[in-house]
PDB file of C-alpha atoms in Angstrom:
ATOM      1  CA  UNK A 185      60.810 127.252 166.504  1.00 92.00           C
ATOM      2  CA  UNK A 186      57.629 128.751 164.782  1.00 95.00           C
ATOM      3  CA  UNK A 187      55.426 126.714 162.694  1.00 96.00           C
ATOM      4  CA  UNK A 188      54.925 127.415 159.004  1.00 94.00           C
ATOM      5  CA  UNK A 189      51.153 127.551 160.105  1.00 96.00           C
ATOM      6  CA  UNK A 190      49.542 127.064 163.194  1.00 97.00           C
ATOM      7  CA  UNK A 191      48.424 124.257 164.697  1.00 98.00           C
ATOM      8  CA  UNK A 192      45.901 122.818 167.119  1.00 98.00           C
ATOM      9  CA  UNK A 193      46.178 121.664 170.316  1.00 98.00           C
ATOM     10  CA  UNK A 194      44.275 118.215 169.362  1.00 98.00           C
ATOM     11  CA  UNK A 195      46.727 117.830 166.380  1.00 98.00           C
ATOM     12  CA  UNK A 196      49.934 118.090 168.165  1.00 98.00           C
ATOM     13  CA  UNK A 197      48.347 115.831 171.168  1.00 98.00           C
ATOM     14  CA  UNK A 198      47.656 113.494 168.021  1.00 98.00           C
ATOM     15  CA  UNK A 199      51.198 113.602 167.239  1.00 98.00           C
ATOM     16  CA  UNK A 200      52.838 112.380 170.089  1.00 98.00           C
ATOM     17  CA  UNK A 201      49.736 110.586 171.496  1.00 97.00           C
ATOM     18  CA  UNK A 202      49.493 112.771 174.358  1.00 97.00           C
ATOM     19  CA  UNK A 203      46.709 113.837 176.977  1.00 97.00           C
ATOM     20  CA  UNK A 204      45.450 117.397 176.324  1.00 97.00           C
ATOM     21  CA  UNK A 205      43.946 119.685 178.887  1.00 97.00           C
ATOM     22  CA  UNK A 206      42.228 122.796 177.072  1.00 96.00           C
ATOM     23  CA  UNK A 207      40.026 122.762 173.937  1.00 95.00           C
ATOM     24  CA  UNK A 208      41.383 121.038 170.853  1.00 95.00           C
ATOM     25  CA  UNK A 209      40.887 123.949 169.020  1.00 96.00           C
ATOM     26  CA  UNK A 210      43.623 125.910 170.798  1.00 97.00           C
ATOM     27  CA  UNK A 211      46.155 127.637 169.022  1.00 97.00           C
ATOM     28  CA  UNK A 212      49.657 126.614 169.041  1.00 98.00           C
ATOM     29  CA  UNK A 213      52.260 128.491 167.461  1.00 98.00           C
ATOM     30  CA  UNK A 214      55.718 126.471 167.973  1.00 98.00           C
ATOM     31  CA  UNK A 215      58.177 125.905 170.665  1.00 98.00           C
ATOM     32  CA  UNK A 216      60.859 126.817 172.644  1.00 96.00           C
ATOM     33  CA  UNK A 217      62.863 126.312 175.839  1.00 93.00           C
ATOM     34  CA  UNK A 218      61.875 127.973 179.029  1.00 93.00           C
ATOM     35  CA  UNK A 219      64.361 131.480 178.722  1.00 91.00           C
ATOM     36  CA  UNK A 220      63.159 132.471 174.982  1.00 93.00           C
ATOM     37  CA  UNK A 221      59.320 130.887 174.804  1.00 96.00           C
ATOM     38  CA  UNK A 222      56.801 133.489 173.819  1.00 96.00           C
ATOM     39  CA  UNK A 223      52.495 133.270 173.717  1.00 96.00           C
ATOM     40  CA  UNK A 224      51.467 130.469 171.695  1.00 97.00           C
ATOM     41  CA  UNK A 225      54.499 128.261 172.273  1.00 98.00           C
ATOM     42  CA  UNK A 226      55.337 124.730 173.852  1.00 98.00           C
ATOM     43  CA  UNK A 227      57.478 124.450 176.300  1.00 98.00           C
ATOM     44  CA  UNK A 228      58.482 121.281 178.122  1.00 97.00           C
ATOM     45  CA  UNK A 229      59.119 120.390 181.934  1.00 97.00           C
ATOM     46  CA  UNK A 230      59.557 116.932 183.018  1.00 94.00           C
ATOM     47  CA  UNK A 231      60.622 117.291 186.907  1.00 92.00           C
ATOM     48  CA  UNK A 232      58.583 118.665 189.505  1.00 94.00           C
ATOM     49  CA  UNK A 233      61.356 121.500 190.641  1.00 94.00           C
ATOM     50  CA  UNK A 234      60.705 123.219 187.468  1.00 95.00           C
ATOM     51  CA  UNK A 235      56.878 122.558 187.189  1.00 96.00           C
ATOM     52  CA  UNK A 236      55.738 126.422 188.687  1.00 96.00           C
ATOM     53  CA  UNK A 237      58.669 128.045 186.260  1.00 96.00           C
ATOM     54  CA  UNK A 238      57.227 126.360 183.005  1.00 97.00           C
ATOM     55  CA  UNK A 239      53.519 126.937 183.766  1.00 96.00           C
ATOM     56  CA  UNK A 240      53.715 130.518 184.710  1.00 96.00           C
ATOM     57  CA  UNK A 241      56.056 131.169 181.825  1.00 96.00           C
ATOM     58  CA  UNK A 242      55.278 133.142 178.663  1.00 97.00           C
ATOM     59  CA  UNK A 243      54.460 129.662 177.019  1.00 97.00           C
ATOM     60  CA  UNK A 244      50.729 129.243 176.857  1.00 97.00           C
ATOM     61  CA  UNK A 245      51.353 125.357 176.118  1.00 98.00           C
ATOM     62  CA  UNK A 246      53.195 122.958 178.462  1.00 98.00           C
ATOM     63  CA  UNK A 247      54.287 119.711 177.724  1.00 98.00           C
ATOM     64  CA  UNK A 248      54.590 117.974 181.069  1.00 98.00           C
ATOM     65  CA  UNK A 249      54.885 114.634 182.975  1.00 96.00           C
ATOM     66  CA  UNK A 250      51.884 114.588 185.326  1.00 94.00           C
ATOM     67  CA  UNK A 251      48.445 116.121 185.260  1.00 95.00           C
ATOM     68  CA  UNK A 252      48.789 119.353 187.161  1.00 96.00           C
ATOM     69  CA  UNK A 253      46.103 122.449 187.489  1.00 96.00           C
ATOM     70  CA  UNK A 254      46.413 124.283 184.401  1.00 95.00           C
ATOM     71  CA  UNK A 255      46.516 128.086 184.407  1.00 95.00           C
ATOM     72  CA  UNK A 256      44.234 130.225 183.608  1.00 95.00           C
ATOM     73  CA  UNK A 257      44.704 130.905 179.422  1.00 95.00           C
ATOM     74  CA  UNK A 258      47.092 128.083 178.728  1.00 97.00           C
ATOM     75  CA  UNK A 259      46.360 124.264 178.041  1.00 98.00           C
ATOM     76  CA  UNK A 260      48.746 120.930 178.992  1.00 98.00           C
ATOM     77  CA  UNK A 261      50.072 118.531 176.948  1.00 98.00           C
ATOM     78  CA  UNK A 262      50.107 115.438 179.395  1.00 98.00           C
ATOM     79  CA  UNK A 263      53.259 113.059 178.345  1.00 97.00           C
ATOM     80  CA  UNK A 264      54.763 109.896 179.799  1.00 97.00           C
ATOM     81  CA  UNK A 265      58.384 111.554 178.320  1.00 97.00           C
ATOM     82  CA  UNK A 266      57.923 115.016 177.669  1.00 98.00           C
ATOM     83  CA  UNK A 267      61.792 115.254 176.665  1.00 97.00           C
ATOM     84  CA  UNK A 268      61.280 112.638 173.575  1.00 97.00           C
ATOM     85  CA  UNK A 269      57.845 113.831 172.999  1.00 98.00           C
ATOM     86  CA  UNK A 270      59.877 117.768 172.586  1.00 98.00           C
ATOM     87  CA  UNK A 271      61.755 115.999 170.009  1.00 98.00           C
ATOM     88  CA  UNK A 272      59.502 114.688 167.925  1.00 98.00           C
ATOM     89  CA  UNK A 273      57.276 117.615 167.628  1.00 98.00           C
ATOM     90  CA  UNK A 274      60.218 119.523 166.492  1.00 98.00           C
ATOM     91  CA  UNK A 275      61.565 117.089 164.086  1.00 97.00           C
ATOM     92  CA  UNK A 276      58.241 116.482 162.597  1.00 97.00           C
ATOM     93  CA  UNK A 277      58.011 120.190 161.742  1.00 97.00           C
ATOM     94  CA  UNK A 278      62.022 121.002 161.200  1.00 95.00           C
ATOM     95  CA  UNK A 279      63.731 118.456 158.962  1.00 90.00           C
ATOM     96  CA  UNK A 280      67.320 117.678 159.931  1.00 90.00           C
ATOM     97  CA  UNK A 281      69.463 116.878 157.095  1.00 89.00           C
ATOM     98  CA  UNK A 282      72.553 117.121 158.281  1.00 88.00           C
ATOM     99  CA  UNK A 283      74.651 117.324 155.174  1.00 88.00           C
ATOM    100  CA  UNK A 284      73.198 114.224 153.796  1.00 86.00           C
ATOM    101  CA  UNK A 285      71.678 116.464 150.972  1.00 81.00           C
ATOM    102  CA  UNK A 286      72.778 118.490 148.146  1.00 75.00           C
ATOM    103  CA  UNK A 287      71.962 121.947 149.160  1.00 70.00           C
ATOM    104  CA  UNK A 288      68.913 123.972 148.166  1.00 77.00           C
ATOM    105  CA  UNK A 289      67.594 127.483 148.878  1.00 88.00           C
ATOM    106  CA  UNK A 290      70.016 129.056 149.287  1.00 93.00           C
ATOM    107  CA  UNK A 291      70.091 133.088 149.201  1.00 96.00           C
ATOM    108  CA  UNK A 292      73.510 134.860 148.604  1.00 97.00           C
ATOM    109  CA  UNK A 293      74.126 138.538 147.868  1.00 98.00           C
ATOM    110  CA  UNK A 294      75.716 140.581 145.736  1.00 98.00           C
ATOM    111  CA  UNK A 295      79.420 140.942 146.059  1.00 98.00           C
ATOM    112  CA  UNK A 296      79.610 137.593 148.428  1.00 98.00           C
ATOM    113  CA  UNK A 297      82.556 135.484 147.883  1.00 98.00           C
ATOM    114  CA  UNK A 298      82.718 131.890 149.088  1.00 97.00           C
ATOM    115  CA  UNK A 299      85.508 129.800 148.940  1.00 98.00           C
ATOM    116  CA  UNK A 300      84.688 126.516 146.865  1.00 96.00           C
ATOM    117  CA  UNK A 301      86.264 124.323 149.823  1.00 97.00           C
ATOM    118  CA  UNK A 302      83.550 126.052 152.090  1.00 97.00           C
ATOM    119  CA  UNK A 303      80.342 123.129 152.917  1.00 95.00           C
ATOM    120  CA  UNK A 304      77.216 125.203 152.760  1.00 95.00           C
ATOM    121  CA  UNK A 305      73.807 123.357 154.413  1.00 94.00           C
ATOM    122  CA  UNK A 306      69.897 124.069 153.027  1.00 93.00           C
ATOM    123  CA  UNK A 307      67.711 127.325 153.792  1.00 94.00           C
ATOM    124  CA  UNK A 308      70.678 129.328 153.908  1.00 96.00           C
ATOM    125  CA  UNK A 309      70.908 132.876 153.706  1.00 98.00           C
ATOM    126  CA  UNK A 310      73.902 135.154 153.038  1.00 98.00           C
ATOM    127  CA  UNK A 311      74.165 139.071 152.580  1.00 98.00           C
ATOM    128  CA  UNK A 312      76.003 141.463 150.433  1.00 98.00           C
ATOM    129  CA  UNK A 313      79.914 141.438 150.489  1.00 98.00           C
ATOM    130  CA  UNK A 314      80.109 138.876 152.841  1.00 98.00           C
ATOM    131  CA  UNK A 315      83.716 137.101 152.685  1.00 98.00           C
ATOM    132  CA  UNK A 316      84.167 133.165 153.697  1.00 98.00           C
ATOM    133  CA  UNK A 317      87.591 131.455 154.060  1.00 98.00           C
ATOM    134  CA  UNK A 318      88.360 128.050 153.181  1.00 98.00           C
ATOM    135  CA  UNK A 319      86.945 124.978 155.274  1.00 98.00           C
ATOM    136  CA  UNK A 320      84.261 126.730 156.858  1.00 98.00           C
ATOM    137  CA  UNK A 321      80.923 125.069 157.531  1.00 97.00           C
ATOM    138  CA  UNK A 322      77.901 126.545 157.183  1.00 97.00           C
ATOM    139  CA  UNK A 323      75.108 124.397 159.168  1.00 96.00           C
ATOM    140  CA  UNK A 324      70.640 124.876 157.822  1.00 95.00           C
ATOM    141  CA  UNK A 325      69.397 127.604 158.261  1.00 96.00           C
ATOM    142  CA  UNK A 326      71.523 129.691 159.325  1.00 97.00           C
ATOM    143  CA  UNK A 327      71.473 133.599 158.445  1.00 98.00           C
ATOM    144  CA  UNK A 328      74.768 135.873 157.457  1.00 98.00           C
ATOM    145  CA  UNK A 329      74.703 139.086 157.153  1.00 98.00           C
ATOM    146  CA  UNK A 330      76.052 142.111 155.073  1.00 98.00           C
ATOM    147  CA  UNK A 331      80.221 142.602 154.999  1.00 98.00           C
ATOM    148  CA  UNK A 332      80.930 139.783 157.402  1.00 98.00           C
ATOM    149  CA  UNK A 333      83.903 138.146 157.131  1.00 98.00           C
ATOM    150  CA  UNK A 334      84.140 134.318 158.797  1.00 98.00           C
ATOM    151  CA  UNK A 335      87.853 132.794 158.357  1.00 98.00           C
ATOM    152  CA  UNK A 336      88.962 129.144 157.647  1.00 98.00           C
ATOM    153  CA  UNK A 337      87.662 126.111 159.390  1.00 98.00           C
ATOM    154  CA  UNK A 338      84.900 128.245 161.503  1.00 98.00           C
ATOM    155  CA  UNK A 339      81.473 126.269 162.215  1.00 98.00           C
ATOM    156  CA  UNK A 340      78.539 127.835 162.486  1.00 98.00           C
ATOM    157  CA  UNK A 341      75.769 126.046 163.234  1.00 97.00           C
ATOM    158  CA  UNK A 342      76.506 122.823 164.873  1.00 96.00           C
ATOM    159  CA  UNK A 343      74.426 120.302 167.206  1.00 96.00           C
ATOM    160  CA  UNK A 344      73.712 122.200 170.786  1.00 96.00           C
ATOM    161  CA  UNK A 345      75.420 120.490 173.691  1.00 96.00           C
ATOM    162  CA  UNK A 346      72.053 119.356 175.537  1.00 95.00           C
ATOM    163  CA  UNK A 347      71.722 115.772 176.955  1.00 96.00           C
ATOM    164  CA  UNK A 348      69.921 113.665 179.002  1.00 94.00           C
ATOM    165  CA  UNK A 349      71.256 110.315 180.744  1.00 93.00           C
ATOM    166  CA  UNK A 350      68.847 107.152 180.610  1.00 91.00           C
ATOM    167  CA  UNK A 351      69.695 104.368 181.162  1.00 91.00           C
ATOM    168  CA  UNK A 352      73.193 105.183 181.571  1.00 94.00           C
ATOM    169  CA  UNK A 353      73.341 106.545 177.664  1.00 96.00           C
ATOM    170  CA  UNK A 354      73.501 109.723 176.674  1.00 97.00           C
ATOM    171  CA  UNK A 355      69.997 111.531 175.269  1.00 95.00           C
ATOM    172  CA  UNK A 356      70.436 114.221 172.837  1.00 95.00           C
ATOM    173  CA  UNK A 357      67.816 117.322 172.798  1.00 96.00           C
ATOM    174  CA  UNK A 358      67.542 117.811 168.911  1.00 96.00           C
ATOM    175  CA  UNK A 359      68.586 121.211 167.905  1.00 97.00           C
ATOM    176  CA  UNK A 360      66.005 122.603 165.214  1.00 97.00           C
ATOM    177  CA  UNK A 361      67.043 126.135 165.725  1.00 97.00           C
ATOM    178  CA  UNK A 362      69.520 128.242 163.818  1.00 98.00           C
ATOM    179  CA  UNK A 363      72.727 130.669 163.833  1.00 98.00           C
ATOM    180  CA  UNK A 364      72.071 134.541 162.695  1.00 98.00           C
ATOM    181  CA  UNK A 365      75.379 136.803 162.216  1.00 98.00           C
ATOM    182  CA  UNK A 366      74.521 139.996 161.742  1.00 98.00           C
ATOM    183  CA  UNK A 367      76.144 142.605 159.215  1.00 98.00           C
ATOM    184  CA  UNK A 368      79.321 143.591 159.818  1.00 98.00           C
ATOM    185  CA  UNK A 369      80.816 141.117 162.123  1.00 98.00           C
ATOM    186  CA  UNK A 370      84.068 139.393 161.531  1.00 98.00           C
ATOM    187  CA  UNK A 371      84.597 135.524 163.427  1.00 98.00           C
ATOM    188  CA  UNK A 372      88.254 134.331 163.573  1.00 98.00           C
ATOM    189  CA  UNK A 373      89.558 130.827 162.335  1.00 98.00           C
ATOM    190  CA  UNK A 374      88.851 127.411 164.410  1.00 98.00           C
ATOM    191  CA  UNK A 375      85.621 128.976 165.895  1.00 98.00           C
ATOM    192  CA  UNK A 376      82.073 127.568 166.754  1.00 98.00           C
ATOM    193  CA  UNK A 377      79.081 129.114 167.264  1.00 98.00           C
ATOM    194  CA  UNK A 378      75.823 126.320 168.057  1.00 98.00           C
ATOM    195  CA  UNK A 379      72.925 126.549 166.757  1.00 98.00           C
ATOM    196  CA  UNK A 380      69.747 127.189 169.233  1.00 97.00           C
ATOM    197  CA  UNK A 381      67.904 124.189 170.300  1.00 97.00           C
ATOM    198  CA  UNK A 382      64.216 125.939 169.173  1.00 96.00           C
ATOM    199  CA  UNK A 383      65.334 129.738 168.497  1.00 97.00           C
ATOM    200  CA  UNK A 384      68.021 131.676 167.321  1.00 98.00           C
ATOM    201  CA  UNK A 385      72.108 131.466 168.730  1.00 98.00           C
ATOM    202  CA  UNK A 386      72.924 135.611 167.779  1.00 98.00           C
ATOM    203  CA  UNK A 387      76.047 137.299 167.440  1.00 98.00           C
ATOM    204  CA  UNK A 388      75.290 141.082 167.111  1.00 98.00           C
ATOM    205  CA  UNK A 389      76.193 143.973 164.530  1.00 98.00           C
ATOM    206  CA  UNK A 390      79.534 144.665 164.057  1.00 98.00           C
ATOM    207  CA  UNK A 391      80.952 142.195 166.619  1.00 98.00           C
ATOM    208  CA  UNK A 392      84.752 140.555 166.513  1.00 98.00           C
ATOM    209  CA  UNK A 393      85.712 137.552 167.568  1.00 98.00           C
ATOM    210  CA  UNK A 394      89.406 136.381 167.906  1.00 98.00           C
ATOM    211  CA  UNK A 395      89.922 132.729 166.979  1.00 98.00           C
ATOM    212  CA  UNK A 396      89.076 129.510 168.588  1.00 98.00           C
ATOM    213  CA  UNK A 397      86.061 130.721 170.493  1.00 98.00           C
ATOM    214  CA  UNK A 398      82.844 128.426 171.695  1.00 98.00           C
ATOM    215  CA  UNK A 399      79.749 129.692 171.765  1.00 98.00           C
ATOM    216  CA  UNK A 400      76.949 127.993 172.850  1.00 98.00           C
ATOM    217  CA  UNK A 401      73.108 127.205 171.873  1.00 97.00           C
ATOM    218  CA  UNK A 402      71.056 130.127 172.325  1.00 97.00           C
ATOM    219  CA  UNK A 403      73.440 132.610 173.365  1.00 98.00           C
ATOM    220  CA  UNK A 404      72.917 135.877 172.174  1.00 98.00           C
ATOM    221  CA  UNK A 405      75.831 137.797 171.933  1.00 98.00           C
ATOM    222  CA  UNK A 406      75.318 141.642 171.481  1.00 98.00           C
ATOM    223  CA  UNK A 407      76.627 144.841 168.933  1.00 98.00           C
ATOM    224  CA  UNK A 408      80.066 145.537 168.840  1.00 98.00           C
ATOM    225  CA  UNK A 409      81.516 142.882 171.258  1.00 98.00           C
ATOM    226  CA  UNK A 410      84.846 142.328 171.489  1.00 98.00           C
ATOM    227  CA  UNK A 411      85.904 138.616 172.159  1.00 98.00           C
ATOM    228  CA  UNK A 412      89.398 137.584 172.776  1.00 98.00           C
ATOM    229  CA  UNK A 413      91.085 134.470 172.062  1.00 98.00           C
ATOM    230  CA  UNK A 414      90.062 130.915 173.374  1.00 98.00           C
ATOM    231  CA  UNK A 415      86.789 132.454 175.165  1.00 98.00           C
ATOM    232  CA  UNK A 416      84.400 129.743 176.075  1.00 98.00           C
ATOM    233  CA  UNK A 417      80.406 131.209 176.443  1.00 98.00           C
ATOM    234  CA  UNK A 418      78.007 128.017 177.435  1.00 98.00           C
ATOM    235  CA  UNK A 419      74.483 127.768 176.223  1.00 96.00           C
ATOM    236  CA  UNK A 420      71.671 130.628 177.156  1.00 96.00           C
ATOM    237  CA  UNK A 421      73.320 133.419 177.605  1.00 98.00           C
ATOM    238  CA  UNK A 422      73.015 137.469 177.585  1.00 98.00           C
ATOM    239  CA  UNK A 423      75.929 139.113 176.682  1.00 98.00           C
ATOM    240  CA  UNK A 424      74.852 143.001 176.151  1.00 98.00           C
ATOM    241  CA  UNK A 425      76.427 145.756 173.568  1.00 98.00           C
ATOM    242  CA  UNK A 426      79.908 146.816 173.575  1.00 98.00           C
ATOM    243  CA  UNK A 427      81.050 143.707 176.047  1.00 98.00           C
ATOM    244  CA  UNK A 428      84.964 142.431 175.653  1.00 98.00           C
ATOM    245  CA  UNK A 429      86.038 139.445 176.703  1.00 98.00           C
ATOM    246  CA  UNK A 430      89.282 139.052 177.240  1.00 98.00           C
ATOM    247  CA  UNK A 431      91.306 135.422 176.669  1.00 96.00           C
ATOM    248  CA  UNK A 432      90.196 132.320 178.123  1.00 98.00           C
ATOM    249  CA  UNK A 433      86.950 133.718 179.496  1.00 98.00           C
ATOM    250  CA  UNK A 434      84.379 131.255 180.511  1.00 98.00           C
ATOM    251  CA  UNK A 435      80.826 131.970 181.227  1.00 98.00           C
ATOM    252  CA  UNK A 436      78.828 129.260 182.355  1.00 98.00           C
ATOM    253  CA  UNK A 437      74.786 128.296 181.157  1.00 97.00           C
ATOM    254  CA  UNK A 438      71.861 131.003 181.705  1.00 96.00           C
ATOM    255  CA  UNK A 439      73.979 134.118 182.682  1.00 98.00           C
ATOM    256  CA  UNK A 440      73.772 137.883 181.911  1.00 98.00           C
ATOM    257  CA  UNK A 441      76.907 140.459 181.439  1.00 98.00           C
ATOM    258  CA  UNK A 442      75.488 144.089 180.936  1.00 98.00           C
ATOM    259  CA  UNK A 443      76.228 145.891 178.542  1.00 98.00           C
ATOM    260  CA  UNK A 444      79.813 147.998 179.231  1.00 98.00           C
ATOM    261  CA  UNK A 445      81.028 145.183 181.076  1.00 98.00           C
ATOM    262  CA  UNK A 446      84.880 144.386 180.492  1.00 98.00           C
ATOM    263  CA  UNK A 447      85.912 140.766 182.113  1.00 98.00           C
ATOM    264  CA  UNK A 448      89.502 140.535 181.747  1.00 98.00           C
ATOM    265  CA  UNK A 449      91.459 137.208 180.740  1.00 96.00           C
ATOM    266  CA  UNK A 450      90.706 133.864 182.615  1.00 97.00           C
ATOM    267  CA  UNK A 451      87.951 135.517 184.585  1.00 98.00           C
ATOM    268  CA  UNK A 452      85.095 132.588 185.248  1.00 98.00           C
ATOM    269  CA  UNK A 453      81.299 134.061 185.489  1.00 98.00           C
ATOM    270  CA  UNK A 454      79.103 131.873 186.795  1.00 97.00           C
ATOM    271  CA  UNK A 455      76.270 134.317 187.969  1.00 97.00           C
ATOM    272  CA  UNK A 456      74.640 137.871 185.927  1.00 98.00           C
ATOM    273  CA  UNK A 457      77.249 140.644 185.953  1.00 98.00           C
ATOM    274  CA  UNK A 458      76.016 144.257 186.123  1.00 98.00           C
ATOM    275  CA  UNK A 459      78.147 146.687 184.204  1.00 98.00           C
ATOM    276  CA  UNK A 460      81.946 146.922 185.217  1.00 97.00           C
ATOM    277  CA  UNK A 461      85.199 145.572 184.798  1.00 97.00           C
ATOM    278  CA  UNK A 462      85.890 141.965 186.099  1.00 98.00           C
ATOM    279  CA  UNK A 463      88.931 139.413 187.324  1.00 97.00           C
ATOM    280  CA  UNK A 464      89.499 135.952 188.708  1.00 95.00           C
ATOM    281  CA  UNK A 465      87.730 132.218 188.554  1.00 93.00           C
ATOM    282  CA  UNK A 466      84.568 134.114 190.154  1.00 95.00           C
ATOM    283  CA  UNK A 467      84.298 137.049 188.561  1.00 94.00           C
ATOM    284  CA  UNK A 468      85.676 139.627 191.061  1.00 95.00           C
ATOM    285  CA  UNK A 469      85.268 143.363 190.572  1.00 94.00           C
ATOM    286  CA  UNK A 470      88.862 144.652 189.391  1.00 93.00           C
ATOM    287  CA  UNK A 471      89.238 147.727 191.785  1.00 90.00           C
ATOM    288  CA  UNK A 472      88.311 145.640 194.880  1.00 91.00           C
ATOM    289  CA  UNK A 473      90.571 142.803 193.171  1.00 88.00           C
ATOM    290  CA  UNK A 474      93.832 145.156 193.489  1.00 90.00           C
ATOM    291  CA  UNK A 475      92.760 147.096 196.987  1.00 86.00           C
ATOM    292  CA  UNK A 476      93.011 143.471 198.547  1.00 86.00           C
ATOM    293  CA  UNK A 477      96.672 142.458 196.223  1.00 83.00           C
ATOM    294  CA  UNK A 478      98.006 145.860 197.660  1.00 86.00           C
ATOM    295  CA  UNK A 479      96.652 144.819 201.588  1.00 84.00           C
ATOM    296  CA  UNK A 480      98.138 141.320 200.959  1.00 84.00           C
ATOM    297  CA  UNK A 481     101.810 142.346 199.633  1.00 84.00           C
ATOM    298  CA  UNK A 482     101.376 145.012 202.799  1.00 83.00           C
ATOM    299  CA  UNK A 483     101.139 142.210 205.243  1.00 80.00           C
ATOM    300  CA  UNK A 484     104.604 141.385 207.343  1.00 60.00           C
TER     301      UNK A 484
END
């Protein structure tokens, strides 16, 4: 998430009544979780095992639990809970409505046709001959491009699945991000696509997706994908150009398919895939897949 205007370090310390460590008059651009955060951005760590990822990421601002050295360049943000402290820095600067308010800028081309049953949240934009069934949801902020179609009941833009437990409850990691389709894509009926928790969830230029497809926060899906049926892609993920997925593919949190790649239906990936063709709950090459089916049915 990026600020309408930057802010100081002393201001957002002020905020959520935080320790700083750096001068108050550094800059601070927004946030973000640890696989998208760019210079000038928060980013928050609250267990030790992650402490050395988050300070010598691309964030120059770390919201953490305990007073650590500080790199060279960057500044801390010292927090009892850096989780709830993530929260209300984003909420403060992203309002969540969540359809509790007529809508209001909202940009929609020439040629767009919406249905009237279709709900349609605030800072929305939509392109030129875009078509959307009945039923679908639109969530804030999202951005649709040119000649995209999205059929009935699809949601775009929903709450990412990101919780904490304490104190045996679950904690929810407010999602102040968005959903961007890009031109030309065409989503089936019963989908949803998540909105990112601080950035963007993408689905690239002239990508299709079957129905009844998941996609999760943050994901960014590339151009001219081709996603089967009942496919189910977790949160953070890297899906390159020209990738299908075939049915009931699931891809677990934080992994990479390159570009190319063709996983065929069922096939479970839960590490990054270079380029190839895929089968099986682990994500076995296909070739090597049927060279040991063929030694098997040899065996007497």
């Amino acid at each position: 998430m990026t600020f309408h205007q930057p802010q100081k370090l002393k201001t957002i310390a002020d905020l959520i009544g935080a320790k700083f460590i750096g001068s108050e008059d550094f800059e601070v651009l927004g946030t973000n979780e640890i696989h998208r955060v760019k210079h000038g951005e928060i980013v928050f760590v609250n267990h030790p095992k992650y402490y050395d990822k988050a300070l010598h990421s691309a964030a120059t601002i770390i919201l953490i639990d305990k007073e650590v050295d500080c790199p060279e360049g960057k500044a801390l943000l010292v927090s009892d809970d850096p989780f709830r402290d993530f929260n209300k820095i984003n909420t403060h600067f992203t309002r969540i409505y969540n359809f509790t308010e007529e809508l209001h800028d909202v940009e929609i081309g020439e040629g767009t046709h919406i249905h009237r049953s279709a709900v349609i949240g605030n800072n929305v934009k939509i392109g030129k001959n875009t078509l959307i069934f009945p039923n679908v949801v639109i969530g804030d902020r999202s951005v649709i491009g040119d000649n995209v179609v999205i059929q009935s009941n699809t949601v775009l833009g929903g709450d990412a699945f990101y919780y904490r437990k304490v104190n045996g409850n679950f904690d929810r990691l407010i999602s102040v991000g968005n959903v961007v389709i890009e031109n030309n894509v065409e989503i089936g009926n019963g989908c949803t696509i998540d909105r990112g928790v601080t950035d963007s969830t993408i689905i690239g230029e002239g990508s299709v997706l079957d129905n009844q497809i998941q996609i999760g926060h943050d994901t960014v899906i590339g151009k001219k994908c081709l996603i089967a049926s009942q496919v189910g892609i977790a949160g953070c993920c890297i899906i390159g150009d020209e990738v299908t997925l075939w049915g009931q593919v699931g891809i677990a949190s934080g992994n990479k398919i390159d570009s190319g790649s063709v996983l065929l239906g069922k096939t479970g990936v839960n590490r990054d895939l270079e380029k190839g063709t895929y089968i099986g709950m682990f994500a076995e090459d296909f070739k090597t897949y049927l060279k040991k089916e063929v030694k098997l049915r040899n065996l007497k």
